[in-house]
Amino acid sequence: MNYIKSAFNWFVRLFSSVRFALWIILLLAIVSLAGTLLRQIPAQLLGDPALKQAWMEQVAQPHYGSFWSAVFNGLGLFDVFHSAIFLILGSLLIIAIAVCSLKRMPSLIKTSRGVDLESATRLLEKGSATRSSSKIPAPENVANVRGFLTKRGYRIRTQETPEGKVFVADKNRFAPWGTYAIHLSLILLTAGYLVGSAKGYSNDAFIVTEGETRAIGSPYDASIKLVDFQADFYEDGSPKDYRSDVQIIVAGQIVKEGTIRVNYPLSYGNLNIYQSFYGPAITLGVSDSNGNQIFNGFIDLSDPFTVEGITRNSGTIDLTANGVFVFVISSAGPGDPIVPDGSVRLEFYTASPDTGGEFLDSMDIQIGSTTEFQGLEFSPSALIEFSGFQLREDPGLNLIWASFILFMLGLGLVFYFPHRQMVVGIYSDPKGSRTAYHILGKKNQAAVDEMETFAKVIGATGQIQPKNTERKK
Amino acid sequence: MDAMQAIFFWASLLSLGLITIGLIVYIANLAAARKNQDAGKTVRQILVFMMWLAFALLSGAIAARWVATGHGPFSSMFEFALAFAWGIVGLGILYWMRYKTLLVSGASSILALALIVFAAFSTGFNPTQSSELVPALQQNFLLSTHVAAAALSYGAFAIGFVTSIMFLMQRKRIIPWMPPPDKLDRISYNTVIVGFPLLTLVIILGALWAHVAWGRYWSWDPKETAALVTWFFYAAYLHTRVVVGWQGARSAALLVVAFLAVVFTFFGNYFFSGLHAFETGG
């Protein structure tokens, strides 16, 4: 049992130590800095080992060399914010904050109540107070002190003693809870993040082409129809605005409609739909040699690729059941030397090149016309647009916002409403008043300034030093 | 409006340049007169006037830019630099009013001058050059409050940096014409209790905006991560100071390092890719 108790004490001592917390903060800063300076693997590649390996070969190794790429990768520095070291440090910090907060709670409750009158009187009697004599008679000085404290918003409690009167005054007594609020907010922030990660839903690339209705899929029973897509451009060709008119459809019924723009998402229940990206799409019909339609729909050309400095958009249609896998490539613009404006290029493979399909042939086809390949007829009928949305549901979000508010409140309390406690005894004296006073709390200039003003009020002089009565950590 | 932009911009640069020259003259006066309290009184009055003038001119440059582009001057490095300089000079005046340490406010203005020179370079000496706002930046309220808070926060940290450098030079009270170390220490602490809540607000507003624009309150974008690292440094400063009791040289050294993180974050657009890498020119 002793072993468990001493281990527990060691744990509490370690995790409530400010130095320990500071080391963790410093290490987190260093690790985060590594995440800023080193290239990070894009999130969408993380789930696919092959894509991750391709990123290592195409991005990391040319940049950092094979040796350092291997070292950085081994340390998890190409995905720092999901790495074990970052998660361990983050967890240690949260545990430290929680332990520290729990440990501090009793003393905070005591501080909020204020010093009791008996202790305050003893404090003055012990001789740790600043003493002065003034010619101001005791009753006037009592009024002066009361006036000084009231004017500055102190809560005043008084005690009659055989020799005179003792004031115990405090201001902003809940301010020390500000630190507590800050620490609690960090715990809330972590909880919000964890709830969002565990219970949330996200889809970063939900693509719908104009006129198409696409089901969101599990766990939602809704579909999104892109009624219309519009984009405006500045003179230099950069996008000025792009927006999607959409309908949310459930069981064939429109349950919501609206326009989604960047900065103006649309909400459906707890799901938020964000305008994210856009690009060209085509409508395409494919028939076999018997005239049976084997495909008639939309193809989003959302996969860009660059050849000799020209970026084109492409999409795919898998017709391997009919002997071909097709890439559909759109023109980069009116001046594209490869794919003329108003046309698309079809590239035919035996299967997807990613799975080893071999190139068969390619041909350019005017939108609105028909071409034939291996008995299949391809009829692109219209060049339209697709819209890319981000879908998000984050049940931890309210915790995140609450944590932010709590953090700012905590900062405000700590920095701008400092806790002040003052004990003043005024005793009658044949020559006037004898005053003993004592300020509790940390030494700082504002407290010194306040005491100097106080000293002037009671007619005392001299350098004032507030006493630091806080417990050492 | 282009002419107004150019006039205010170049006049701001000129006034900050004159402050720098005036500061050198002021220091020479102080150094020559040693403990004479009236030393450099005229230069001091001129310097204070020049700081107000520079602030008015920078405000004019920002206003002219705002009218010309239709949005707050916060969408490019040129505009950030203008706002940052405005924050430094504005807070410099406030700190002068509170602490009467003209050396601190004057020396901070040199940082503002450096920013304006950088801004001039960033546009190829054409301060009327501007670029259009990408859709994500067309969020006037969050854009303006997010970057205005950053300008003030960074302005406070810049003053804290200057004060810390002075403290480190002066910690043994060897330069008689400089403010006493305890005063410098107090000012630098005060800059953090102004700047840190503002930096926190910058991060919170940024998270709120990212949520509205992209659906993610945090993306580990390099610039937001750099801002977080900066925040860690100042949080460490406050913890070491308030809880552990650090003061003086160690605190000052930490503030110098923390401000380097601010500079790194500010210029991050030049070497980061990511959501904030939208515009480095005008």
CSV table of C-alpha atoms in Angstrom, one decimal, chain A residues 18-19 22 25-26 28-30 32-33 35-37 40 81-82 86 93 104 183 186 189 192-193 196 204 234 236 238-242 261-265 272 274-275 390 392 394 397 400-401 404-405 407-408 411 415-416 442-443 445 449 473, chain B residues 132-139 182 186 189 192-198 200-201 203-204 207-217 220-223 225-226 228-229 231-233 235-240 242-244 246-247 250 264 271-272:
chain,number,residue,atom,x,y,z
A,18,VAL,CA,5.1,23.9,-13.3
A,19,ARG,CA,8.6,23.0,-14.5
A,22,LEU,CA,6.9,24.1,-19.1
A,25,ILE,CA,5.1,23.2,-23.6
A,26,LEU,CA,8.7,23.7,-24.9
A,28,LEU,CA,5.4,20.8,-28.0
A,29,ALA,CA,6.6,24.1,-29.5
A,30,ILE,CA,9.7,22.4,-30.9
A,32,SER,CA,5.2,21.9,-33.8
A,33,LEU,CA,8.0,23.9,-35.3
A,35,GLY,CA,5.7,20.4,-38.4
A,36,THR,CA,5.9,23.9,-39.8
A,37,LEU,CA,9.3,23.7,-41.3
A,40,GLN,CA,3.8,17.4,-44.3
A,81,PHE,CA,0.5,16.3,-35.7
A,82,HIS,CA,-0.7,12.6,-35.8
A,86,PHE,CA,3.0,14.7,-30.5
A,93,LEU,CA,0.1,18.3,-21.0
A,104,ARG,CA,-5.2,23.8,-6.7
A,183,HIS,CA,-6.8,25.3,-17.7
A,186,LEU,CA,-7.8,23.5,-22.6
A,189,LEU,CA,-10.7,22.0,-26.1
A,192,GLY,CA,-14.2,18.8,-28.1
A,193,TYR,CA,-11.4,17.6,-30.5
A,196,GLY,CA,-15.4,15.6,-33.0
A,204,ASP,CA,-13.6,16.6,-48.0
A,234,TYR,CA,-11.5,38.9,-62.0
A,236,ASP,CA,-6.7,38.4,-64.4
A,238,SER,CA,-8.5,34.4,-60.8
A,239,PRO,CA,-11.8,33.4,-59.2
A,240,LYS,CA,-13.9,36.2,-57.7
A,241,ASP,CA,-16.8,34.1,-56.4
A,242,TYR,CA,-18.2,30.7,-57.0
A,261,ARG,CA,-20.6,30.0,-51.3
A,262,VAL,CA,-17.2,30.1,-49.7
A,263,ASN,CA,-17.7,31.6,-46.2
A,264,TYR,CA,-21.5,30.8,-46.5
A,265,PRO,CA,-22.1,27.1,-45.9
A,272,ASN,CA,-22.8,21.6,-42.7
A,274,TYR,CA,-19.1,24.0,-47.5
A,275,GLN,CA,-18.3,25.2,-51.0
A,390,GLN,CA,-16.9,19.6,-47.9
A,392,ARG,CA,-18.9,18.2,-42.0
A,394,ASP,CA,-18.7,18.0,-35.7
A,397,LEU,CA,-17.8,22.0,-31.9
A,400,ILE,CA,-14.6,24.0,-28.8
A,401,TRP,CA,-16.4,27.4,-28.8
A,404,PHE,CA,-12.5,29.6,-26.5
A,405,ILE,CA,-15.0,31.7,-24.5
A,407,PHE,CA,-10.1,30.9,-22.2
A,408,MET,CA,-10.7,34.6,-23.0
A,411,LEU,CA,-7.3,35.6,-19.5
A,415,PHE,CA,-4.7,40.0,-16.4
A,416,TYR,CA,-7.2,42.7,-15.9
A,442,LYS,CA,2.2,38.6,-5.1
A,443,LYS,CA,4.6,41.5,-5.3
A,445,GLN,CA,4.0,47.2,-9.3
A,449,ASP,CA,1.2,51.7,-6.5
A,473,LYS,CA,4.8,25.9,-5.5
B,132,GLU,CA,-8.1,41.2,-55.8
B,133,LEU,CA,-9.5,39.2,-52.9
B,134,VAL,CA,-9.8,35.4,-53.3
B,135,PRO,CA,-13.2,34.2,-52.2
B,136,ALA,CA,-12.0,32.9,-48.8
B,137,LEU,CA,-10.8,36.4,-47.9
B,138,GLN,CA,-14.2,38.0,-48.8
B,139,GLN,CA,-15.3,37.9,-45.1
B,182,ASP,CA,13.0,47.5,-13.4
B,186,ARG,CA,7.7,46.1,-16.1
B,189,TYR,CA,5.7,42.3,-19.0
B,192,VAL,CA,2.7,40.6,-23.0
B,193,ILE,CA,-0.4,41.0,-21.0
B,194,VAL,CA,-1.7,43.2,-23.8
B,195,GLY,CA,-0.4,41.1,-26.7
B,196,PHE,CA,-1.0,37.6,-25.4
B,197,PRO,CA,-4.8,37.9,-25.1
B,198,LEU,CA,-4.9,39.6,-28.5
B,200,THR,CA,-5.2,34.3,-28.4
B,201,LEU,CA,-8.0,36.3,-30.0
B,203,ILE,CA,-6.0,32.4,-33.2
B,204,ILE,CA,-9.7,32.1,-32.0
B,207,ALA,CA,-10.3,29.2,-36.1
B,208,LEU,CA,-13.8,30.6,-36.3
B,209,TRP,CA,-13.2,31.9,-39.8
B,210,ALA,CA,-11.6,28.6,-40.9
B,211,HIS,CA,-14.7,26.8,-39.6
B,212,VAL,CA,-17.0,29.2,-41.6
B,213,ALA,CA,-14.9,29.1,-44.8
B,214,TRP,CA,-13.5,25.6,-44.8
B,215,GLY,CA,-15.4,23.6,-42.2
B,216,ARG,CA,-12.3,23.0,-40.1
B,217,TYR,CA,-11.4,25.2,-37.2
B,220,TRP,CA,-2.3,22.5,-39.0
B,221,ASP,CA,-1.7,24.9,-41.8
B,222,PRO,CA,2.0,26.1,-41.5
B,223,LYS,CA,1.1,29.6,-40.7
B,225,THR,CA,1.0,26.3,-36.6
B,226,ALA,CA,3.7,29.0,-36.5
B,228,LEU,CA,0.6,28.4,-32.2
B,229,VAL,CA,4.3,28.0,-31.6
B,231,TRP,CA,1.6,31.5,-28.6
B,232,PHE,CA,3.5,28.7,-26.8
B,233,PHE,CA,6.5,30.9,-26.3
B,235,ALA,CA,2.5,31.2,-22.7
B,236,ALA,CA,5.9,29.9,-21.4
B,237,TYR,CA,7.0,33.5,-20.7
B,238,LEU,CA,3.9,34.1,-18.6
B,239,HIS,CA,4.2,30.8,-16.7
B,240,THR,CA,7.8,31.3,-16.0
B,242,VAL,CA,4.0,34.5,-12.9
B,243,VAL,CA,4.3,31.0,-11.5
B,244,VAL,CA,8.0,30.2,-11.3
B,246,TRP,CA,11.4,34.5,-13.4
B,247,GLN,CA,12.2,38.1,-13.9
B,250,ARG,CA,15.9,35.3,-18.3
B,264,PHE,CA,8.9,34.0,-38.5
B,271,PHE,CA,8.2,30.1,-47.4
B,272,PHE,CA,5.0,28.3,-46.3
